[in-house]
C-alpha positions as MATLAB code, in Angstrom:
seq = 'MPDGGRRFIDSVKPLLRLMPTVPKPKEALSMGSRLFWTFLAITVYLLMSITPLYGLRAVSFFASPAIAVILGISFGTLTQLGIGPIVVAGIILEILVFSDLINIDMEDPEDQAKFNALLKLLSLVFGFLEAVALVVSGQLIPYSPGVLYGSLIVIQLFIATLIIVLMDDMISKGWGLGSGIALFILVAILMRMFAEAFSPFTPPGSVIPFGVIPALAASIYHALAGHLSYLMSILYNVSEPSLTGLIATIALALIVLYLELMEVSIPVAMVQYRGYKFSIPLKLMYVSVLPIIFTAYTVYFVGEGLTLLWSAYNKANTNPILNWIACAHVGPTGLLPCPNSLLYYFTVVPENINAAYIAVHIIMYAVLSMIFAIVWVNLAGLSAEDQARSIVQGGMQIPGFRTSQKVIAKFLDRYIKILTVVSGLIVGVIAALGDIAGVFGGGLGLILVVEIIIQYYSLALQEQLFEIYPGLKRLVGKT';
ca = [
     -37.488  255.872  189.157;
     -39.821  258.117  191.191;
     -40.560  260.248  188.099;
     -41.361  257.100  186.133;
     -43.689  256.088  188.912;
     -45.382  259.471  188.799;
     -45.799  259.244  185.013;
     -47.272  255.770  185.471;
     -49.913  256.860  187.978;
     -50.783  259.875  185.832;
     -50.914  257.785  182.658;
     -53.590  255.503  184.130;
     -55.586  258.435  185.524;
     -58.238  258.257  182.729;
     -58.750  254.588  183.581;
     -58.924  255.337  187.303;
     -61.759  257.818  186.665;
     -63.873  254.887  185.461;
     -63.599  253.132  188.819;
     -66.903  253.114  190.738;
     -66.701  254.950  194.028;
     -68.824  255.734  197.051;
     -69.000  259.469  197.849;
     -68.227  260.677  201.337;
     -71.248  261.718  203.417;
     -71.946  265.460  203.062;
     -71.857  265.843  206.825;
     -70.626  263.743  209.722;
     -73.061  260.939  210.481;
     -74.309  260.091  213.941;
     -73.158  256.938  215.684;
     -76.576  255.377  215.070;
     -76.394  256.027  211.322;
     -72.854  254.654  211.066;
     -73.880  251.530  212.984;
     -76.810  251.079  210.586;
     -74.547  251.152  207.508;
     -72.012  248.916  209.246;
     -74.638  246.283  210.058;
     -76.020  246.594  206.520;
     -72.566  245.735  205.128;
     -72.321  242.799  207.556;
     -75.754  241.540  206.466;
     -74.858  241.750  202.773;
     -71.574  239.914  203.362;
     -73.326  237.198  205.386;
     -75.933  236.717  202.651;
     -73.175  236.486  200.044;
     -71.339  233.896  202.157;
     -74.366  231.564  202.131;
     -75.389  232.174  198.501;
     -74.040  229.323  196.319;
     -72.511  230.112  192.951;
     -75.001  229.433  190.153;
     -73.698  226.836  187.720;
     -71.212  225.328  190.194;
     -71.338  221.541  190.547;
     -68.494  220.995  193.029;
     -65.411  222.486  194.659;
     -62.418  220.188  194.176;
     -59.918  222.137  196.273;
     -60.227  223.731  199.694;
     -57.596  226.193  200.913;
     -56.091  225.943  204.385;
     -58.585  226.915  207.122;
     -56.086  229.538  208.328;
     -55.965  231.147  204.878;
     -59.755  230.940  204.550;
     -60.087  232.756  207.894;
     -57.659  235.519  206.904;
     -59.437  236.137  203.600;
     -63.023  235.639  204.784;
     -63.594  232.807  202.305;
     -66.725  230.665  202.200;
     -66.157  227.897  199.658;
     -68.582  227.504  196.769;
     -70.388  230.776  197.501;
     -70.213  234.384  196.309;
     -67.435  234.898  198.872;
     -65.261  232.165  197.324;
     -62.579  234.832  196.839;
     -63.395  236.706  200.062;
     -61.266  239.815  200.526;
     -58.287  238.097  198.878;
     -58.130  240.371  195.797;
     -58.195  243.517  197.972;
     -55.535  242.181  200.349;
     -53.192  241.130  197.525;
     -53.680  244.443  195.694;
     -53.071  246.388  198.911;
     -49.852  244.538  199.754;
     -48.482  244.988  196.219;
     -49.301  248.712  196.187;
     -47.769  249.247  199.640;
     -44.532  247.607  198.482;
     -44.497  249.641  195.240;
     -45.076  252.903  197.118;
     -42.513  252.093  199.812;
     -39.868  251.228  197.205;
     -40.676  254.442  195.237;
     -41.603  252.432  192.142;
     -44.847  254.413  192.307;
     -44.324  257.925  193.616;
     -47.426  258.768  195.632;
     -47.621  261.308  198.442;
     -50.198  259.904  200.857;
     -50.415  263.334  202.530;
     -51.767  264.799  199.276;
     -55.568  264.287  198.941;
     -55.307  264.010  195.138;
     -52.596  261.354  195.338;
     -54.540  259.543  198.036;
     -57.576  259.453  195.741;
     -55.386  258.036  192.949;
     -54.046  255.386  195.312;
     -57.558  254.336  196.361;
     -58.733  254.204  192.739;
     -55.682  252.152  191.737;
     -56.360  249.800  194.664;
     -59.902  249.249  193.381;
     -58.660  248.653  189.842;
     -56.049  246.106  190.923;
     -58.569  244.403  193.249;
     -60.996  243.909  190.364;
     -58.214  242.702  188.048;
     -56.963  240.197  190.638;
     -60.531  239.100  191.389;
     -61.173  238.406  187.700;
     -57.847  236.606  187.192;
     -58.299  234.472  190.315;
     -61.839  233.524  189.281;
     -60.609  232.483  185.824;
     -57.725  230.512  187.368;
     -60.069  228.639  189.736;
     -62.347  227.597  186.872;
     -59.599  226.768  184.351;
     -57.585  224.737  186.901;
     -60.647  222.684  187.816;
     -60.812  223.849  191.439;
     -64.327  225.142  190.721;
     -66.182  222.553  188.634;
     -69.141  223.881  186.567;
     -72.285  221.876  185.812;
     -71.006  221.181  182.302;
     -67.532  221.430  180.740;
     -68.590  224.088  178.211;
     -67.799  227.799  178.305;
     -71.253  228.933  179.462;
     -71.291  227.816  183.097;
     -67.604  228.550  183.592;
     -68.152  232.099  182.333;
     -71.168  232.516  184.625;
     -69.055  231.535  187.645;
     -66.330  234.028  186.682;
     -68.890  236.825  186.179;
     -70.524  236.117  189.554;
     -67.167  236.192  191.367;
     -66.173  239.415  189.567;
     -69.438  241.118  190.583;
     -69.038  239.801  194.151;
     -65.519  241.281  194.277;
     -66.908  244.608  193.044;
     -69.595  244.588  195.765;
     -67.007  243.829  198.479;
     -64.708  246.591  197.154;
     -67.574  249.117  197.227;
     -68.673  248.072  200.726;
     -65.086  248.491  201.946;
     -65.018  251.917  200.269;
     -68.341  252.857  201.879;
     -67.213  251.940  205.386;
     -63.789  253.570  205.025;
     -65.305  256.839  203.735;
     -67.217  257.436  206.962;
     -70.552  255.743  206.320;
     -69.629  252.904  208.654;
     -67.192  252.246  211.478;
     -63.569  251.232  211.024;
     -62.318  249.311  208.007;
     -64.362  247.103  205.724;
     -61.501  244.607  205.469;
     -61.268  244.238  209.255;
     -65.054  243.998  209.508;
     -65.344  241.184  206.950;
     -62.469  239.262  208.543;
     -64.183  239.588  211.933;
     -67.512  238.378  210.533;
     -65.900  235.364  208.826;
     -64.008  234.280  211.948;
     -66.993  234.761  214.268;
     -69.145  232.695  211.893;
     -66.628  229.863  212.068;
     -66.344  230.143  215.859;
     -70.129  230.128  216.237;
     -70.422  227.014  214.045;
     -67.684  225.201  215.984;
     -69.383  226.028  219.273;
     -73.094  225.694  218.501;
     -73.695  223.960  215.143;
     -76.402  221.282  215.659;
     -75.714  219.593  212.314;
     -74.241  216.100  212.322;
     -71.321  215.443  209.932;
     -71.577  212.409  207.605;
     -70.547  209.213  209.389;
     -70.985  210.690  212.879;
     -73.769  210.409  215.441;
     -72.970  213.576  217.415;
     -73.349  217.193  216.209;
     -70.435  219.242  214.872;
     -70.703  222.066  217.436;
     -68.995  221.233  220.725;
     -71.901  222.383  222.945;
     -74.550  220.199  221.218;
     -71.908  217.445  220.915;
     -71.326  217.563  224.682;
     -75.057  217.236  225.348;
     -75.345  214.314  222.905;
     -72.223  212.643  224.354;
     -73.586  212.878  227.907;
     -76.837  211.315  226.693;
     -74.919  208.427  225.072;
     -72.677  208.089  228.150;
     -75.738  207.629  230.367;
     -76.742  204.821  228.010;
     -73.347  203.197  228.573;
     -71.427  204.529  225.537;
     -68.495  206.473  227.029;
     -66.534  206.512  223.753;
     -68.545  209.476  222.434;
     -67.680  211.539  225.497;
     -64.003  210.661  225.150;
     -64.021  211.602  221.453;
     -64.908  215.244  222.134;
     -62.202  215.773  224.766;
     -59.610  216.379  222.035;
     -59.991  216.034  218.290;
     -57.646  217.389  215.620;
     -60.236  217.643  212.840;
     -63.363  218.645  214.809;
     -64.233  221.025  217.684;
     -63.454  219.658  221.147;
     -63.715  220.558  224.828;
     -59.961  221.161  224.852;
     -60.458  223.635  222.017;
     -63.270  225.396  223.890;
     -61.186  225.799  227.056;
     -58.117  226.846  225.034;
     -60.191  229.424  223.136;
     -61.309  231.115  226.352;
     -57.864  230.933  227.983;
     -55.882  232.170  224.971;
     -58.437  234.916  224.252;
     -57.915  236.290  227.773;
     -54.128  236.047  227.383;
     -54.203  237.845  224.013;
     -56.505  240.528  225.446;
     -54.127  241.100  228.369;
     -51.082  241.284  226.084;
     -52.857  243.602  223.627;
     -53.499  246.099  226.431;
     -49.892  246.095  227.667;
     -47.758  249.021  226.504;
     -44.541  250.944  227.075;
     -44.964  254.694  227.634;
     -42.491  257.071  225.990;
     -42.454  260.527  227.675;
     -42.629  263.471  225.243;
     -43.092  267.229  225.520;
     -44.758  269.718  223.155;
     -42.213  272.385  222.231;
     -44.769  275.035  221.200;
     -46.861  274.577  224.350;
     -44.160  275.409  226.920;
     -43.025  271.848  227.243;
     -46.433  270.338  228.043;
     -45.651  266.709  228.883;
     -47.538  263.541  228.053;
     -46.749  259.978  226.941;
     -46.819  258.146  223.628;
     -47.745  254.467  224.144;
     -45.891  251.723  222.283;
     -47.883  248.490  222.461;
     -46.223  245.275  223.561;
     -47.890  243.706  220.491;
     -46.066  246.316  218.427;
     -46.297  244.695  215.005;
     -49.844  243.429  215.395;
     -50.854  240.308  213.418;
     -49.174  241.000  210.068;
     -46.102  238.818  210.800;
     -48.195  235.779  211.690;
     -50.384  236.328  208.617;
     -47.266  236.242  206.437;
     -46.085  233.194  208.396;
     -49.371  231.368  207.784;
     -49.158  232.211  204.073;
     -45.560  230.967  203.885;
     -46.323  227.661  205.624;
     -49.417  227.188  203.462;
     -47.707  227.851  200.121;
     -44.649  225.722  200.979;
     -46.992  222.918  202.041;
     -48.965  223.230  198.792;
     -45.739  223.153  196.785;
     -44.590  219.999  198.576;
     -48.012  218.413  198.022;
     -47.780  219.133  194.288;
     -44.266  217.647  194.274;
     -45.565  214.478  195.947;
     -48.540  214.255  193.593;
     -46.387  214.677  190.481;
     -43.278  212.649  191.304;
     -43.761  210.468  194.385;
     -47.407  209.466  194.682;
     -46.441  205.835  195.260;
     -43.834  206.854  197.890;
     -41.184  204.759  196.123;
     -38.463  207.399  195.805;
     -36.293  207.179  198.964;
     -34.884  210.686  198.487;
     -38.252  212.349  197.822;
     -39.742  210.464  200.772;
     -37.718  212.747  203.054;
     -39.223  215.774  201.301;
     -42.759  214.809  200.280;
     -44.342  211.553  201.402;
     -48.028  210.999  202.128;
     -50.848  208.475  202.185;
     -54.466  209.015  201.209;
     -56.610  208.302  204.273;
     -60.385  208.189  204.735;
     -60.472  211.871  205.774;
     -57.861  213.199  203.347;
     -54.113  213.334  202.878;
     -51.960  212.016  205.742;
     -48.323  213.171  205.428;
     -45.598  210.774  206.577;
     -44.097  211.858  209.938;
     -40.539  211.535  208.591;
     -41.078  213.912  205.624;
     -40.762  217.690  205.319;
     -44.355  217.869  204.084;
     -45.518  216.678  207.510;
     -44.152  219.791  209.231;
     -45.685  222.158  206.669;
     -49.152  220.681  207.170;
     -51.256  222.646  209.652;
     -52.037  220.139  212.430;
     -52.165  216.769  210.629;
     -54.355  214.047  212.108;
     -51.289  211.906  212.888;
     -49.790  214.629  215.105;
     -46.856  213.732  217.379;
     -44.526  215.444  219.876;
     -41.898  216.269  217.239;
     -44.508  218.056  215.129;
     -45.665  220.138  218.114;
     -42.108  221.289  218.867;
     -41.248  222.055  215.230;
     -44.582  223.819  214.610;
     -44.112  226.174  217.564;
     -40.446  226.898  216.752;
     -41.164  227.414  213.034;
     -44.041  229.813  213.684;
     -42.031  231.734  216.298;
     -38.926  232.127  214.106;
     -40.810  233.032  210.919;
     -43.031  235.471  212.789;
     -40.010  237.247  214.307;
     -38.357  237.508  210.878;
     -41.496  238.925  209.272;
     -41.950  241.295  212.235;
     -38.508  242.807  211.626;
     -39.186  243.100  207.885;
     -42.671  244.589  208.375;
     -41.506  247.252  210.843;
     -39.188  248.646  208.180;
     -41.689  248.282  205.332;
     -44.655  249.796  207.165;
     -42.934  252.908  208.533;
     -42.832  251.656  212.131;
     -39.052  251.762  212.636;
     -37.347  253.971  215.222;
     -36.317  256.401  212.466;
     -39.921  256.700  211.237;
     -41.263  257.242  214.753;
     -38.553  259.824  215.488;
     -39.418  261.691  212.285;
     -43.086  261.810  213.326;
     -42.171  263.128  216.779;
     -39.943  265.899  215.402;
     -42.407  266.879  212.666;
     -45.176  266.985  215.274;
     -43.272  269.601  217.259;
     -42.426  267.220  220.097;
     -39.270  266.205  221.890;
     -38.214  263.672  224.509;
     -37.351  265.430  227.802;
     -33.615  265.375  228.437;
     -32.714  264.872  224.759;
     -31.969  267.308  221.950;
     -34.688  267.864  219.340;
     -32.756  265.848  216.811;
     -34.227  263.074  214.720;
     -31.056  260.982  215.025;
     -30.870  261.366  218.807;
     -34.556  260.513  219.290;
     -34.285  257.569  216.881;
     -31.351  256.178  218.852;
     -33.370  256.475  222.071;
     -36.460  254.807  220.565;
     -34.425  252.078  218.885;
     -33.742  250.428  222.247;
     -37.470  249.918  222.801;
     -38.689  249.285  219.263;
     -36.135  246.583  218.445;
     -37.097  244.617  221.555;
     -40.840  245.173  221.057;
     -40.591  244.064  217.424;
     -38.890  240.761  218.215;
     -40.950  240.068  221.346;
     -44.293  240.807  219.670;
     -43.353  238.617  216.697;
     -42.378  235.816  219.070;
     -45.597  236.150  221.094;
     -48.020  236.064  218.152;
     -46.100  233.176  216.575;
     -46.200  231.044  219.723;
     -49.851  231.867  220.488;
     -50.965  231.086  216.924;
     -49.065  227.770  216.943;
     -50.408  226.775  220.368;
     -53.905  227.727  219.252;
     -53.654  225.494  216.181;
     -52.402  222.542  218.234;
     -54.987  223.003  221.004;
     -57.784  223.311  218.438;
     -59.028  226.778  219.407;
     -62.173  227.881  217.618;
     -61.324  229.881  214.507;
     -57.689  228.740  214.646;
     -54.790  230.352  216.486;
     -54.431  233.172  213.966;
     -58.187  233.702  213.832;
     -58.374  234.098  217.608;
     -55.640  236.766  217.617;
     -57.389  238.611  214.777;
     -60.765  238.532  216.549;
     -59.392  239.945  219.803;
     -57.404  242.669  218.053;
     -60.243  243.763  215.759;
     -62.745  243.827  218.645;
     -60.346  246.020  220.667;
     -59.992  248.350  217.662;
     -63.761  248.634  217.272;
     -64.255  249.185  221.004;
     -61.694  252.013  220.998;
     -63.241  253.490  217.854;
     -66.745  253.373  219.338;
     -65.554  255.167  222.489;
     -63.799  257.793  220.365;
     -66.861  258.412  218.192;
     -69.076  258.642  221.262;
     -66.697  261.212  222.758;
     -66.755  263.236  219.522;
     -70.563  263.274  219.598;
     -70.592  264.575  223.165;
     -67.759  267.090  222.577;
     -67.774  268.064  218.851;
     -64.921  270.527  219.405;
     -62.548  267.644  220.121;
     -62.808  266.495  216.506;
     -61.475  269.823  215.245;
     -58.783  269.833  217.937;
     -57.340  266.488  216.821;
     -57.615  267.366  213.142;
     -60.604  265.196  212.187;
     -63.232  266.655  209.918;
];
C-alpha cells in the first residue's frame, strides 16, 4: 500500500507542476514587511467578503452560523466558499498520509513540496465541485435559469478559491505571519463580532439597530419615552445580539484565555549536553479546537439530514413515528423544530429553547468533543508514543527514567490521556455555553479567536526576538 501511494504521488507529479505557487522570499523579511503582506492579505479577503457574486439573484440556503464562522463564509459574495475547499482537502490528505494510503515523508523537502502542490490541486477541485453543486442544487440562484449566469458564478467562485489558496501559500511561505487559514478564520469571526457589537443597521421589522451597543442606546431612548419593552428585548435574545451575550463574551473570553495559558511541565534533560535540564510544556487545552470543530460539523450535518427527512416525508407532521425524529413548524423567522423531536436537539439554539435543550446541548457537545479529542490525538501524532518518539529522537530523556521510547511513553501516557479528555470536555462545554448565552461569534468562534490571537502574539514575540538576536534563528534550526 505505501508503494502504491508513492507511485500515485509520483504519477500526478506532472500535473502538480502546473499548480500556481508563490516563491519563498530570497531573504528573511523584516517584521514590518511581513506585517505589510499580512495586512494586504486581510484587506483582499475583506474586499472579497463584501463583493457580491455577479449574476447572482438570491441565496436560498444559509449554512449554520457555526459552520460559516469556521470556514470564513460570507454568503452571496466571493467568499461564499470561504476556506472550505482548503480545509476539506487538508483533512482528507492528512488522513491519507496518516493511514499510509499516500506515502509522503514530511521531513523530505521534495515530498513536502509535493504535498503542498497536491493540497492546492485538491482545494481547487473541491472549490469547483462545491460551486457547481451550489448552483445546480438551487442554493445559489442566478439571474436567469440558463447556463450563462450559472457558469459565471462557478467561474467567480473558482477564481476566488484560487486567490485564497495563493494568499494562504504566500503567508505560509514567510511573506506574512502565521497561517493564512488561521488568519482568514480570525478575520471572519472578528467581522461577525464587530457587527454584533456595533452594527448601526436596523433589521427589517425592528426599530432598534442590530448591534447591541447602538441597540442599548436606542432602547434607553425609547425607555425614557415610556417604552420599556425595547430595553427588555435586548437583555436576552436567541436570534439577535443581547446584553447577556456581550457579558458572556467578555467572561468566557477571559476564562478561555486563562485555560489556554495553563500547562503541565514535563522535566527533560539533554543527553549530549551533560544532562542540561529544562521543561517541555503540555497545555491544558491539549487538543486545541479541532474536536469541537468536528463536533459542530457532526451536529450540523445530522441536523441537516433530519431537516431533509422532515421536508421529504413528514412536512405535515402527520406521521407519529417520524414526529419523534423530525418534526417542525415554519415560523415567521424560519423553521421551528418541535421540542419532542430529535431534530430539536440537533438545531443550534432554536428560538423555542427550553431547559431540556440546554442540558442535552451541553452534554452532547461535551461527549462528542471528548470522543473526537481521543481520535484526533492518535490521528495527529499527539499521542504519548508520538511524543516519546520525538523526545528520544531529539536526544532527550526524562530524569530518573531509562532512555527508552516505551518507558517514556508509559510515563507521558498518564498525563496525555487525562489532558486529552479534559481539554475535549472543556472546549465542548464552553462552546455549548457560549451558544446558549449568545456570545458574539458563537461559542466555537470565541474559542477560535482567543486561540488564534494567542498564537499570533507568541509568533510576534518570537519574530521580534529573532530580529534582535539573529543567531537564535540558526540555533533553533530556522532559516
